[in-house]
Tab-separated table of C-alpha atoms and ligand atoms in Angstrom:
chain	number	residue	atom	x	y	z
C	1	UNK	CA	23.919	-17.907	-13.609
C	2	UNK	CA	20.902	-19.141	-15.016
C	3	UNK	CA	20.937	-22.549	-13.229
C	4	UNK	CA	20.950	-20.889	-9.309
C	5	UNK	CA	18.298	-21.638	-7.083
C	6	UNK	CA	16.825	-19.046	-5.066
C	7	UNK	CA	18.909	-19.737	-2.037
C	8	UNK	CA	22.381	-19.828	-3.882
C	9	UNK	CA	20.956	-16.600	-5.591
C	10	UNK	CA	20.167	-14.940	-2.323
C	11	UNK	CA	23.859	-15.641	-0.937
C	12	UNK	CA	25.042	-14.195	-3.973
C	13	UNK	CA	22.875	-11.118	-3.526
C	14	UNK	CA	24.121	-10.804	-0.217
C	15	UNK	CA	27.627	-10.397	-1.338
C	16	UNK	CA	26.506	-7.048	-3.828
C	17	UNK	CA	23.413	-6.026	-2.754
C	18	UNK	CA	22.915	-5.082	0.716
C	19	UNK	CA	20.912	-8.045	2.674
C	20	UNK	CA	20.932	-8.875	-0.922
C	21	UNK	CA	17.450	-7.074	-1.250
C	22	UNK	CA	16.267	-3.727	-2.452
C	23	UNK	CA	13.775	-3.370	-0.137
C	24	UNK	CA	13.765	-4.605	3.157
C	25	UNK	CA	10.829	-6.836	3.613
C	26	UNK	CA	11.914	-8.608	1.126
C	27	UNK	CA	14.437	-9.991	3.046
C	28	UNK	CA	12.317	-12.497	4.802
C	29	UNK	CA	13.785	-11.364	7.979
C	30	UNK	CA	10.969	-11.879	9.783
C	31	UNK	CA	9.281	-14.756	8.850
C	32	UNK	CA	12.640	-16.315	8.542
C	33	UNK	CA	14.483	-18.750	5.705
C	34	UNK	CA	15.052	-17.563	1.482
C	35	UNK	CA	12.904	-15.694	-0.496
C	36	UNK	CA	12.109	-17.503	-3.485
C	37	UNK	CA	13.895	-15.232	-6.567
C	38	UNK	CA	11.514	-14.291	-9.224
C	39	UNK	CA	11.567	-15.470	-12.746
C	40	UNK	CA	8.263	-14.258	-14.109
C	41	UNK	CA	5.017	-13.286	-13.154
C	42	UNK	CA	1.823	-13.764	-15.477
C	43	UNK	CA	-2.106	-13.258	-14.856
C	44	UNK	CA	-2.775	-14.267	-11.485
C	45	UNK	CA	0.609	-16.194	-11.289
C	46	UNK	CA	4.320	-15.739	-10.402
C	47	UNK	CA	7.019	-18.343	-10.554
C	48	UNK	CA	10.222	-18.537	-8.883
C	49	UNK	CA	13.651	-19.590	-10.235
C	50	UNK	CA	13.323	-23.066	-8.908
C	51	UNK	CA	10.592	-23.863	-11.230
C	52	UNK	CA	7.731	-23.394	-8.072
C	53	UNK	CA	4.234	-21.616	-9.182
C	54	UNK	CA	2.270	-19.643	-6.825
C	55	UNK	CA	-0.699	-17.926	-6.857
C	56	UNK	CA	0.293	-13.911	-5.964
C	57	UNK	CA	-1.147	-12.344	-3.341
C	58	UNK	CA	1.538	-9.135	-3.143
C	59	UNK	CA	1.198	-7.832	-6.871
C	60	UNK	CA	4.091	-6.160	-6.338
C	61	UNK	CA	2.817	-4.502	-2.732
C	62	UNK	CA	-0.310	-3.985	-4.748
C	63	UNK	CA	0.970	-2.225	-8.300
C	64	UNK	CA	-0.029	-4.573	-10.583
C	65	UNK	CA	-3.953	-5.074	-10.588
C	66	UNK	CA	-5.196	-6.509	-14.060
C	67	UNK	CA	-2.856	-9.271	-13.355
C	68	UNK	CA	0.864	-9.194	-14.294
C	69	UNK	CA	1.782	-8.935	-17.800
C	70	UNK	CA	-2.095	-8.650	-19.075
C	71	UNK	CA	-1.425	-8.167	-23.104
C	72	UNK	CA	-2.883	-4.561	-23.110
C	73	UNK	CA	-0.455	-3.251	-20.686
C	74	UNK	CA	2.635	-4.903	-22.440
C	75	UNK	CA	1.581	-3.652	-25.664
C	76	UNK	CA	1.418	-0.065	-24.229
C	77	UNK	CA	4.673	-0.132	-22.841
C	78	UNK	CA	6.466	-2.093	-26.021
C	79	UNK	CA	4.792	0.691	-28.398
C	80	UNK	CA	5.981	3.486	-26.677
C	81	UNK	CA	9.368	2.246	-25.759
C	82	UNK	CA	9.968	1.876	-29.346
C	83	UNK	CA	9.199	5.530	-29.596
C	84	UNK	CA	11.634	6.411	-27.193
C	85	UNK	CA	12.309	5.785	-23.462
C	86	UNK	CA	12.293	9.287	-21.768
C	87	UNK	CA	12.390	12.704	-23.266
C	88	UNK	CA	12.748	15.529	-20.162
C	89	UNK	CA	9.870	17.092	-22.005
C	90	UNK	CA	6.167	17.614	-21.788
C	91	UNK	CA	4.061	14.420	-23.536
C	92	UNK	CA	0.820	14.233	-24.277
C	93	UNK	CA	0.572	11.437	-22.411
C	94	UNK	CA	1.023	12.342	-19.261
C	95	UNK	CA	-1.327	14.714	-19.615
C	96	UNK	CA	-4.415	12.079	-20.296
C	97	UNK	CA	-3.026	9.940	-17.446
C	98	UNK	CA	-3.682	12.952	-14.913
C	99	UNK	CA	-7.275	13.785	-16.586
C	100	UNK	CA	-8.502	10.322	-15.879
C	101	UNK	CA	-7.171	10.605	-12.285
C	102	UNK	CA	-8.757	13.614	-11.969
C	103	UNK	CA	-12.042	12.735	-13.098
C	104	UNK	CA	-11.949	9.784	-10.846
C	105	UNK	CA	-10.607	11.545	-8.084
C	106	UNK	CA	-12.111	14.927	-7.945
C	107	UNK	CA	-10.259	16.376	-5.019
C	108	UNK	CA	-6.917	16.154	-7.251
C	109	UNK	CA	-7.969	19.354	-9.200
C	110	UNK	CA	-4.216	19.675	-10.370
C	111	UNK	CA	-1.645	16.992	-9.793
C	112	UNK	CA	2.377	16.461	-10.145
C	113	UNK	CA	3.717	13.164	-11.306
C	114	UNK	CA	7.269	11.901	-9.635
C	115	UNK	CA	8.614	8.444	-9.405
C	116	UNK	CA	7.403	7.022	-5.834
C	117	UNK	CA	5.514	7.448	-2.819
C	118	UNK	CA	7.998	8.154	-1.067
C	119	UNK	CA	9.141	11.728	-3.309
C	120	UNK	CA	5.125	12.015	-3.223
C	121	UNK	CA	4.143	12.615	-0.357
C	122	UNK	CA	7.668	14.277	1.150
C	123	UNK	CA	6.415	16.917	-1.213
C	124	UNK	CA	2.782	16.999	-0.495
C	125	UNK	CA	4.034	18.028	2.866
C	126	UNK	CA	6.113	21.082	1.693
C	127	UNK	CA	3.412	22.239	-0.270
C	128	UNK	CA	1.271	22.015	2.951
C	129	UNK	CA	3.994	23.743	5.115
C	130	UNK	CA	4.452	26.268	2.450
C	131	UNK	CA	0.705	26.737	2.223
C	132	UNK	CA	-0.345	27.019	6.127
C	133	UNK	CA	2.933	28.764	7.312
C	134	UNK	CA	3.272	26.216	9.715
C	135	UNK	CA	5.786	23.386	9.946
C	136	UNK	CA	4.511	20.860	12.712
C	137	UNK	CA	2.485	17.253	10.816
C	138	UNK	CA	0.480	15.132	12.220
C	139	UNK	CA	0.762	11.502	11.460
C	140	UNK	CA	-0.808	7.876	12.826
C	141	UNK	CA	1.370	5.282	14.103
C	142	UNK	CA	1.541	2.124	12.319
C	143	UNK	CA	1.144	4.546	9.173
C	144	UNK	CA	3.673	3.891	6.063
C	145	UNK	CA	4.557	7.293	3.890
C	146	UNK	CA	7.881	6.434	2.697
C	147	UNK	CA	11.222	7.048	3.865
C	148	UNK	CA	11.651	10.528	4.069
C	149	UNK	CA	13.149	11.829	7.359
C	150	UNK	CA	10.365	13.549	8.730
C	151	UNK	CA	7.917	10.550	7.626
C	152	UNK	CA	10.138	8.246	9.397
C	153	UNK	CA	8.929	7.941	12.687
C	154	UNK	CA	6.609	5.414	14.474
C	155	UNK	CA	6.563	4.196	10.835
C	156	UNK	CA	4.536	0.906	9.139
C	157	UNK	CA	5.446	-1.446	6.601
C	158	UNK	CA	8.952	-2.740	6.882
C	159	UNK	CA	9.830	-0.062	9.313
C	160	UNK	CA	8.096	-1.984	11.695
C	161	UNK	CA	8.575	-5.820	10.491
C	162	UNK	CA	12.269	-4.512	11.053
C	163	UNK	CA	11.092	-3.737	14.751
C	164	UNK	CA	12.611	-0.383	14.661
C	165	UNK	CA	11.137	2.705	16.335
C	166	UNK	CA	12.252	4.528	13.283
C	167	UNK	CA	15.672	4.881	11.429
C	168	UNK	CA	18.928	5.692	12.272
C	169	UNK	CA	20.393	8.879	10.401
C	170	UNK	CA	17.367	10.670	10.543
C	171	UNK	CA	18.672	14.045	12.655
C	172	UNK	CA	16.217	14.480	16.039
C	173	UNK	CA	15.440	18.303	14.538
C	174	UNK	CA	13.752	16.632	11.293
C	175	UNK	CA	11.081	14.673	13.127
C	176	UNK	CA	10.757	17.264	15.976
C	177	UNK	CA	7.798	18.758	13.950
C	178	UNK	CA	6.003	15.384	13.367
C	179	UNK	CA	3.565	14.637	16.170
C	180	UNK	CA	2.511	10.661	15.862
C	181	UNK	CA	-1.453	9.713	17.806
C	182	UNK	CA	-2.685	6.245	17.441
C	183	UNK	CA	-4.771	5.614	14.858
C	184	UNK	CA	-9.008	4.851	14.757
C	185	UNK	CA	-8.940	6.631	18.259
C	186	UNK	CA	-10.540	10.140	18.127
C	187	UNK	CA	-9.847	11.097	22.226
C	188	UNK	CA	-6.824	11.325	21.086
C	189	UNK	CA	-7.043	13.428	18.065
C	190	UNK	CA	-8.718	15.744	20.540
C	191	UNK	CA	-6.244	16.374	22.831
C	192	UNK	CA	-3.589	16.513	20.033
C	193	UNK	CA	-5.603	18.996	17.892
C	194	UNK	CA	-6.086	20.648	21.701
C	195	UNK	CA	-2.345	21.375	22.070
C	196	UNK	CA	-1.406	21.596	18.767
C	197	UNK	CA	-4.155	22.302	16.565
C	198	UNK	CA	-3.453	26.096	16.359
C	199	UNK	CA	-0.133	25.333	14.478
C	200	UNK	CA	-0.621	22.414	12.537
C	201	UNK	CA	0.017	22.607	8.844
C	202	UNK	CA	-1.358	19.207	8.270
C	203	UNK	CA	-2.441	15.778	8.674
C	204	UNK	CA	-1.392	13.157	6.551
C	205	UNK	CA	-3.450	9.922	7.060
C	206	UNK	CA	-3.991	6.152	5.158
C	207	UNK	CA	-7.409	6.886	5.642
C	208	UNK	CA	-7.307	2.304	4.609
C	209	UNK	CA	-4.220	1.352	6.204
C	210	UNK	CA	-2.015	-0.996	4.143
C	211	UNK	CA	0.843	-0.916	5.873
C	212	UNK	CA	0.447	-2.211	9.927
C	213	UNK	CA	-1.541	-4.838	8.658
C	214	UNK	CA	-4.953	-4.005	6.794
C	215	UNK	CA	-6.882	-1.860	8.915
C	216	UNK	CA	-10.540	0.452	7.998
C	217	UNK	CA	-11.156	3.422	9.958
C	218	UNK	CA	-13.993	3.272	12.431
C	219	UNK	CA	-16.598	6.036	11.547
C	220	UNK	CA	-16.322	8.157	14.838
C	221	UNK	CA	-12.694	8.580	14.244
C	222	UNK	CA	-13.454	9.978	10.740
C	223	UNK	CA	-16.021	12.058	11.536
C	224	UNK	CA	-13.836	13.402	14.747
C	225	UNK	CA	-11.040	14.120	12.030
C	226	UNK	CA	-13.187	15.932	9.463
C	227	UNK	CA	-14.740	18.032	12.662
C	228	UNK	CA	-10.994	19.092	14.231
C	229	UNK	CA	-9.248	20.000	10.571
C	230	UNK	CA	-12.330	22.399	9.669
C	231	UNK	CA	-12.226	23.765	13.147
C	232	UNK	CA	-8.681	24.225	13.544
C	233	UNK	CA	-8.028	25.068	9.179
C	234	UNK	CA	-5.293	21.876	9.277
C	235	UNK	CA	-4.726	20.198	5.651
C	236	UNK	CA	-5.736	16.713	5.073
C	237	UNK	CA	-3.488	14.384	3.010
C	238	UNK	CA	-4.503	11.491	2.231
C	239	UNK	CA	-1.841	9.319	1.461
C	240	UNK	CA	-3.565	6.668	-1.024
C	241	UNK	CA	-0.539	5.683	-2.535
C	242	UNK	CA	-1.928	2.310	-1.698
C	243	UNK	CA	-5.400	2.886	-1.755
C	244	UNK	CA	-6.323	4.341	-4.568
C	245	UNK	CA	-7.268	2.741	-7.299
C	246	UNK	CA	-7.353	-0.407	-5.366
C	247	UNK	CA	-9.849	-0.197	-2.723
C	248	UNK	CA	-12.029	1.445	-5.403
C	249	UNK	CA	-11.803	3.569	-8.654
C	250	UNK	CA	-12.197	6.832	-6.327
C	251	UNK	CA	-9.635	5.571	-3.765
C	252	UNK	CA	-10.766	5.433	0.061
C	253	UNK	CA	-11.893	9.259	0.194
C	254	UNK	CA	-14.472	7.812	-2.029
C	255	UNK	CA	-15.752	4.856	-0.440
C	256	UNK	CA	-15.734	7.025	2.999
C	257	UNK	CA	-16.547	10.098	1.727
C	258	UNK	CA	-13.578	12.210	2.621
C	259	UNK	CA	-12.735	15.166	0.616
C	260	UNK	CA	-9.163	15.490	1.834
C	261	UNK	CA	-6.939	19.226	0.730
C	262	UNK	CA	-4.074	17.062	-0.821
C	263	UNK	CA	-3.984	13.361	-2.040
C	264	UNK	CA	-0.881	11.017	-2.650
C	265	UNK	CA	-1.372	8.310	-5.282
C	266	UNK	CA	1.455	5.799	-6.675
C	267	UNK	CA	1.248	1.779	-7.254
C	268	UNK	CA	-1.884	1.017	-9.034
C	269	UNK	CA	-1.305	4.322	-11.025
C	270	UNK	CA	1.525	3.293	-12.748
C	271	UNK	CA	0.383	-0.563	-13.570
C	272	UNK	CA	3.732	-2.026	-12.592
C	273	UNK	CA	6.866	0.945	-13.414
C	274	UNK	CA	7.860	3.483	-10.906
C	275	UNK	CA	5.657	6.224	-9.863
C	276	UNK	CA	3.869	8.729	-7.799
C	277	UNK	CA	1.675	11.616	-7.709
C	278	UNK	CA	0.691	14.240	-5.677
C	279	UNK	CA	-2.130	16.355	-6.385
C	280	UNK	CA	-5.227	18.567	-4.760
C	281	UNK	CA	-7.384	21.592	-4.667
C	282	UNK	CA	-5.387	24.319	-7.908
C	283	UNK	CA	-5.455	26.493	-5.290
C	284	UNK	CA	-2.599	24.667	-3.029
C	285	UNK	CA	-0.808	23.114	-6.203
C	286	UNK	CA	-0.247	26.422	-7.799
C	287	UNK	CA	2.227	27.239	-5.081
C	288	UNK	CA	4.375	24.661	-7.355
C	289	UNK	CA	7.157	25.901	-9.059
C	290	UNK	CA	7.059	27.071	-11.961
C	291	UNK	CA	3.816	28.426	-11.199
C	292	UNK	CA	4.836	29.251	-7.650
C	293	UNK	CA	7.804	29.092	-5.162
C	294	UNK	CA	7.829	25.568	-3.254
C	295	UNK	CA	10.642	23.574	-5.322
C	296	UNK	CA	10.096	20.122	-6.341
C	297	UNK	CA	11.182	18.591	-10.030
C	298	UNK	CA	12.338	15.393	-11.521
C	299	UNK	CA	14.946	13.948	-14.365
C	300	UNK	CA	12.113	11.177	-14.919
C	301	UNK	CA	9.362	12.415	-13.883
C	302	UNK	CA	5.905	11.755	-16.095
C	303	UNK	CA	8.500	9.068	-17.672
C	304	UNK	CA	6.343	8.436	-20.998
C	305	UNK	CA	6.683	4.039	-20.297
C	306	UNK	CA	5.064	4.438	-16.603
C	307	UNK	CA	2.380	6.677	-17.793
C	308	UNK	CA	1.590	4.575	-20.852
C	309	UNK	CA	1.816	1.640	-18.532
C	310	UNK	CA	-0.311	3.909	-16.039
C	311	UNK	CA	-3.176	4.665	-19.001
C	312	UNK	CA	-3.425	0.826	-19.956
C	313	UNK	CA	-4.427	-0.318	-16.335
C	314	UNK	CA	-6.496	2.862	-15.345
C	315	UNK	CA	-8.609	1.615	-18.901
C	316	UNK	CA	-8.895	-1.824	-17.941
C	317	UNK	CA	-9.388	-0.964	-14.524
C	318	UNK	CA	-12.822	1.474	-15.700
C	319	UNK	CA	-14.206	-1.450	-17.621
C	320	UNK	CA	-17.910	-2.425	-15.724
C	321	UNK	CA	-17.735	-4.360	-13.408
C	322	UNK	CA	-14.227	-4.678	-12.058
C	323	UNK	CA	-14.069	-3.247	-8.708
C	324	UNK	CA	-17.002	-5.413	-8.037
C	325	UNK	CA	-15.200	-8.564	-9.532
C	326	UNK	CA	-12.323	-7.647	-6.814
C	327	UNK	CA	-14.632	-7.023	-3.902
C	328	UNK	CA	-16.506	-10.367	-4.775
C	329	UNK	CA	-12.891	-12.431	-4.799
C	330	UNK	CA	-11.487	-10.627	-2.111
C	331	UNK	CA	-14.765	-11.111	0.662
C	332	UNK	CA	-15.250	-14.989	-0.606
C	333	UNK	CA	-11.209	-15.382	0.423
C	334	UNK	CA	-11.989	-13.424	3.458
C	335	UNK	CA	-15.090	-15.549	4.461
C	336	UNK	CA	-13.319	-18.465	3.461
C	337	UNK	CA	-10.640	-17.492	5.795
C	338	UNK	CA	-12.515	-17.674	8.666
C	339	UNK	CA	-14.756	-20.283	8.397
C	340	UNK	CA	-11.435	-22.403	7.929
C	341	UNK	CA	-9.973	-20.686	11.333
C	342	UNK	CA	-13.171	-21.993	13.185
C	343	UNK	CA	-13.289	-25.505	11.710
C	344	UNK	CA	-9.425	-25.999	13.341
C	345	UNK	CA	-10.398	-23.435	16.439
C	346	UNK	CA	-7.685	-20.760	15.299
C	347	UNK	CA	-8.476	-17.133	16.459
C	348	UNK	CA	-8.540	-15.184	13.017
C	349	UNK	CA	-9.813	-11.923	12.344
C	350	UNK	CA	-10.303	-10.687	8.571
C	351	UNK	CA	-11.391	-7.817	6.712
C	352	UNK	CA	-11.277	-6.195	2.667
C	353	UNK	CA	-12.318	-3.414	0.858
C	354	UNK	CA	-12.083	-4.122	-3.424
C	355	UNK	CA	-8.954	-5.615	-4.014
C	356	UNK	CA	-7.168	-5.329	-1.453
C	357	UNK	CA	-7.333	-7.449	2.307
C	358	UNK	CA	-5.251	-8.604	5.458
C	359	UNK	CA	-6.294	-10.894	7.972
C	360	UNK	CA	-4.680	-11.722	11.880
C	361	UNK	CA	-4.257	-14.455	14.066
C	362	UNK	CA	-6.309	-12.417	16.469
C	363	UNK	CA	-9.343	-12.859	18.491
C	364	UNK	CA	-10.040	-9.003	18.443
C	365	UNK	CA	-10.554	-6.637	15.223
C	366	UNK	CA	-7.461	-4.794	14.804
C	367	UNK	CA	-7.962	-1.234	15.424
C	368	UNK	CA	-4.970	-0.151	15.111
C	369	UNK	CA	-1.237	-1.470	15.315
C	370	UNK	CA	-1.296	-1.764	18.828
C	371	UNK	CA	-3.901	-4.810	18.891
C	372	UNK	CA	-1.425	-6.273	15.938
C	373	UNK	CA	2.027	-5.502	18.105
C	374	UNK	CA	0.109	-7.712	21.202
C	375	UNK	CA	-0.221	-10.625	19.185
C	376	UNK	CA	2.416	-14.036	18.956
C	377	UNK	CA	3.508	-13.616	15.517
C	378	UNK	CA	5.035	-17.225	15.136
C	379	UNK	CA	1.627	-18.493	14.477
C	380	UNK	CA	1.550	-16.384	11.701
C	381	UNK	CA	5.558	-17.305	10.593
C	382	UNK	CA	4.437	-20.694	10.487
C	383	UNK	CA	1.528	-19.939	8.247
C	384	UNK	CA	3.584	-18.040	5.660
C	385	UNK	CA	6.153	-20.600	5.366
C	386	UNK	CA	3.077	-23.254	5.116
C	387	UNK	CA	1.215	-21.546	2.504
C	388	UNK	CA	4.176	-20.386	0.312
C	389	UNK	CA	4.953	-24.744	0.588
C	390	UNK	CA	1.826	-25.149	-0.457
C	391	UNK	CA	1.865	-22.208	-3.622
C	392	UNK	CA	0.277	-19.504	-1.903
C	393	UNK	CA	2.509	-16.269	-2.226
C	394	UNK	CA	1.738	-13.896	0.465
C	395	UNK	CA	3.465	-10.839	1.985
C	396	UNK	CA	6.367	-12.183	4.377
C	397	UNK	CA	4.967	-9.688	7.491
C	398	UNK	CA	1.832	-9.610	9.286
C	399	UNK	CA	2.293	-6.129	9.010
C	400	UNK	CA	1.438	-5.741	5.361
C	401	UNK	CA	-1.769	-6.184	3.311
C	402	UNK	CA	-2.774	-8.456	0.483
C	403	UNK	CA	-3.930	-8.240	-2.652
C	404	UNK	CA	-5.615	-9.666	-5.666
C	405	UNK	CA	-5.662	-9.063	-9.173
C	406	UNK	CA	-8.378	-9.013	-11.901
C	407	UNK	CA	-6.938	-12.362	-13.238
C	408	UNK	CA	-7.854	-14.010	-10.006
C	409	UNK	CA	-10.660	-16.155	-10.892
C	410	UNK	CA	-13.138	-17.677	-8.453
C	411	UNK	CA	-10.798	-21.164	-9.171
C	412	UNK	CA	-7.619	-19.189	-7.501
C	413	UNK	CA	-9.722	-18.211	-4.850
C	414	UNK	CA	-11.009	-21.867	-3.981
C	415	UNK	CA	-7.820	-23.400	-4.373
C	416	UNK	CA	-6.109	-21.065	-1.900
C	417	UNK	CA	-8.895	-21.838	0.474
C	418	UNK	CA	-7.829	-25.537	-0.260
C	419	UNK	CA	-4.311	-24.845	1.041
C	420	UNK	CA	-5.136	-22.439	3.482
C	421	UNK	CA	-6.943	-25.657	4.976
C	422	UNK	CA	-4.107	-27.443	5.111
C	423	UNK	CA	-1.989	-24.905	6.460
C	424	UNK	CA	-4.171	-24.638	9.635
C	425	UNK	CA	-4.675	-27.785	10.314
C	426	UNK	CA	-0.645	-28.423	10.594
C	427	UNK	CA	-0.815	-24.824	12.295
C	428	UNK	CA	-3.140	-26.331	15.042
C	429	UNK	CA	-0.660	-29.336	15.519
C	430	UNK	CA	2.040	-26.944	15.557
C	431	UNK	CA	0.270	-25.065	18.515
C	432	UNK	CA	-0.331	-28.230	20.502
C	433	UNK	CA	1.542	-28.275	24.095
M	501	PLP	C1	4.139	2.210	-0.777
M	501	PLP	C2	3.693	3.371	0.000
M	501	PLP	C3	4.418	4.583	0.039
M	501	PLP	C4	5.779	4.723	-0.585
M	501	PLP	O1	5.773	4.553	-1.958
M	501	PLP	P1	7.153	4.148	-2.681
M	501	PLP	O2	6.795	4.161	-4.124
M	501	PLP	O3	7.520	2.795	-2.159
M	501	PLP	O4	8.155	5.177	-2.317
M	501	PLP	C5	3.854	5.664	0.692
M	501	PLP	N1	2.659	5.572	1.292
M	501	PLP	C6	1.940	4.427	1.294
M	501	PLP	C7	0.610	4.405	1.949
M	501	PLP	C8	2.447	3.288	0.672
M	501	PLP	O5	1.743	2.149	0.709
């Protein structure tokens, strides 16, 4: 076994595993050939099982931001798993884990901790049906919130790398009550709120999209949103399963200051091991059983290794200076980026927010997955496969973000500029006549 390469592992994947993935963009379906099967990942660095090094830009879709494996987080998790692996009980640990989310994320006045995004925010939505009394959501297209049925619609991520519109076996009846707008575009938002407002329970938003590329929202669409959910009393979630922690310690309602009803965290907060939280005002999260009557529970929920894995990053994470470390690496590769594009006369378009960034072979800002859907995406195939020649990992769909790690140093950085060089010039012969 231990002598496969990736692509003899990946045809033996395929036999057991269905397109011999867990998830689907990791596939390569769209960029096209093998994904390279992971051995092991450490700092800044993950290798493959054909002996290949690259520097990571995915971080596991963004979990793992001290760097993978950083000795403080392994020695968190191998001290409590010798105390035992999962209990179905109240620890004290999960208890500090939501304190220092709280503190750094003051909207979350009381929070629930599950095992993804996707269980997160699939019950940040009951709560906010329960709470309203209505049923009918509001969500952005291009916008990733997991795979629950009435999230899956007009989705991100690898909904749309798969190019569907959404999925099959999700019944018509449980998206009928999920109303999609484009995102960054507030006439819209008007007429929506218009027809709908009056019955809206909520609107659940990346307020920094991740998952149709990387996208910030423009300020008049921000200010139109906080103006229509006060007028019309609509919740606010903010999904920041991807965001938070990662943009900056206070998430994106932070950096655009947001103060959202409901917030969805998951990723960063558990350093690596599954999780997700949901969390907002005591007010709405008291209609949580036990303490009220909206059901939602889990077997391994709070599971003592993710929150001790959780605790470890969240510490490292609040050491000085770290988001500004992340925002320093992250704008020098996006600067780099483009000053590359120009020397070869590529279109390229590039943008970041702490440690996390995307960039397009565009011409125009993306506003919103509509400018990324217009675009020739086999400039960007060839890229991908360039780069990951050349030891640069980086998500395998121009519909996903990137991100860095606290073990990036400023060498990482230079060297990927190196490749990312090379890359575009054989891009620019590539794109000859
Ligand atoms: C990753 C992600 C989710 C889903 O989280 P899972 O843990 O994969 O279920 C939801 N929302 C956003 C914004 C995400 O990036």
């Amino acid at each position: 076994m231990t002598s496969l390469s990736s692509s003899e592992a990946f045809s033996l994947a395929k036999k057991y595993l269905v397109g011999g993935v867990n998830s689907p963009v990791r596939a390569y379906s769209f960029v096209g050939g093998t994904p390279p099967f992971i051995a092991k990942a450490k700092g800044a660095y993950i290798y493959d099982i054909d002996a290949h090094k690259y520097i990571d830009y995915v971080n596991s879709w963004g979990a793992c931001i001290v760097g993978h494996s950083h000795p403080e987080v392994v020695k968190a998790v191998s001290e409590q798993a010798s105390q035992g692996l999962s209990y179905g009980a109240p620890t004290l640990l999960e208890v500090k884990l939501a304190q220092k989310i709280a503190q750094e994320v003051p909207s979350m006045e009381q929070m629930r901790f599950v095992c993804s995004g996707t269980e997160a925010t699939m019950s940040a939505i009951r709560v906010a049906r329960a709470y309203t009394g209505h049923h009918h959501i509001l969500k952005f297209h291009g916008h990733y919130h997991g795979h629950s049925d009435a999230l899956l619609t007009a989705s991100g991520s690898g909904v749309i790398t798969q190019g569907l519109p959404g999925s099959a076996g999700v019944p018509p009846a449980s998206v009928a009550s999920t109303l999609v707008i484009p995102f960054n575009c507030p006439a819209s938002l008007e007429k929506v709120f218009a027809e709908h407002g009056k019955h809206l329970a909520c609107v659940i938003c990346e307020l920094v999209v991740g998952n149709s590329g990387f996208i910030l929202p423009q300020q008049d669409f921000l200010d139109t949103l906080k103006n229509l959910v006060k007028r019309y009393k609509v919740l606010v979630i903010a999904d920041e399963v991807m965001s938070g922690f990662r943009v900056g310690m206070g998430g994106a309602q932070k950096e655009y200051d947001i103060q959202p009803d409901m917030t969805v965290l998951g990723k960063v907060i558990g350093g690596g091991l599954p999780i997700g939280a949901y969390g907002g005002r005591a007010q709405i999260m008291s209609l949580v059983a036990p303490q009220g009557d909206v059901y939602q529970a889990g077997t391994l929920a709070g599971n003592p290794l993710a929150m001790a894995s959780g605790l470890a990053t969240m510490n490292i994470l609040s050491q000085e200076g770290a988001f500004e470390q992340l925002h320093t690496r992250t704008t020098q590769l996006c600067k780099g980026l483009l000053e590359c594009a120009q020397r070869h006369g590529i279109d390229l378009v590039s943008a970041n927010l702490g440690g996390m960034f995307g960039f397009a072979f565009s011409a125009k800002t993306i506003k919103n997955i509509s400018t990324l859907n217009a675009l020739d995406h086999n400039i960007f195939k060839t890229f991908f496969h360039c780069m990951l020649r050349l030891g640069i990992y980086l998500p395998p769909s121009p519909y996903e973000a990137c991100f860095i790690s606290l073990a990036h140093s400023q060498e990482d950085v230079e060297h990927t500029l190196a490749q990312a060089d090379k890359a575009m010039a054989e891009l620019k012969d590539s794109l000859k006549p």
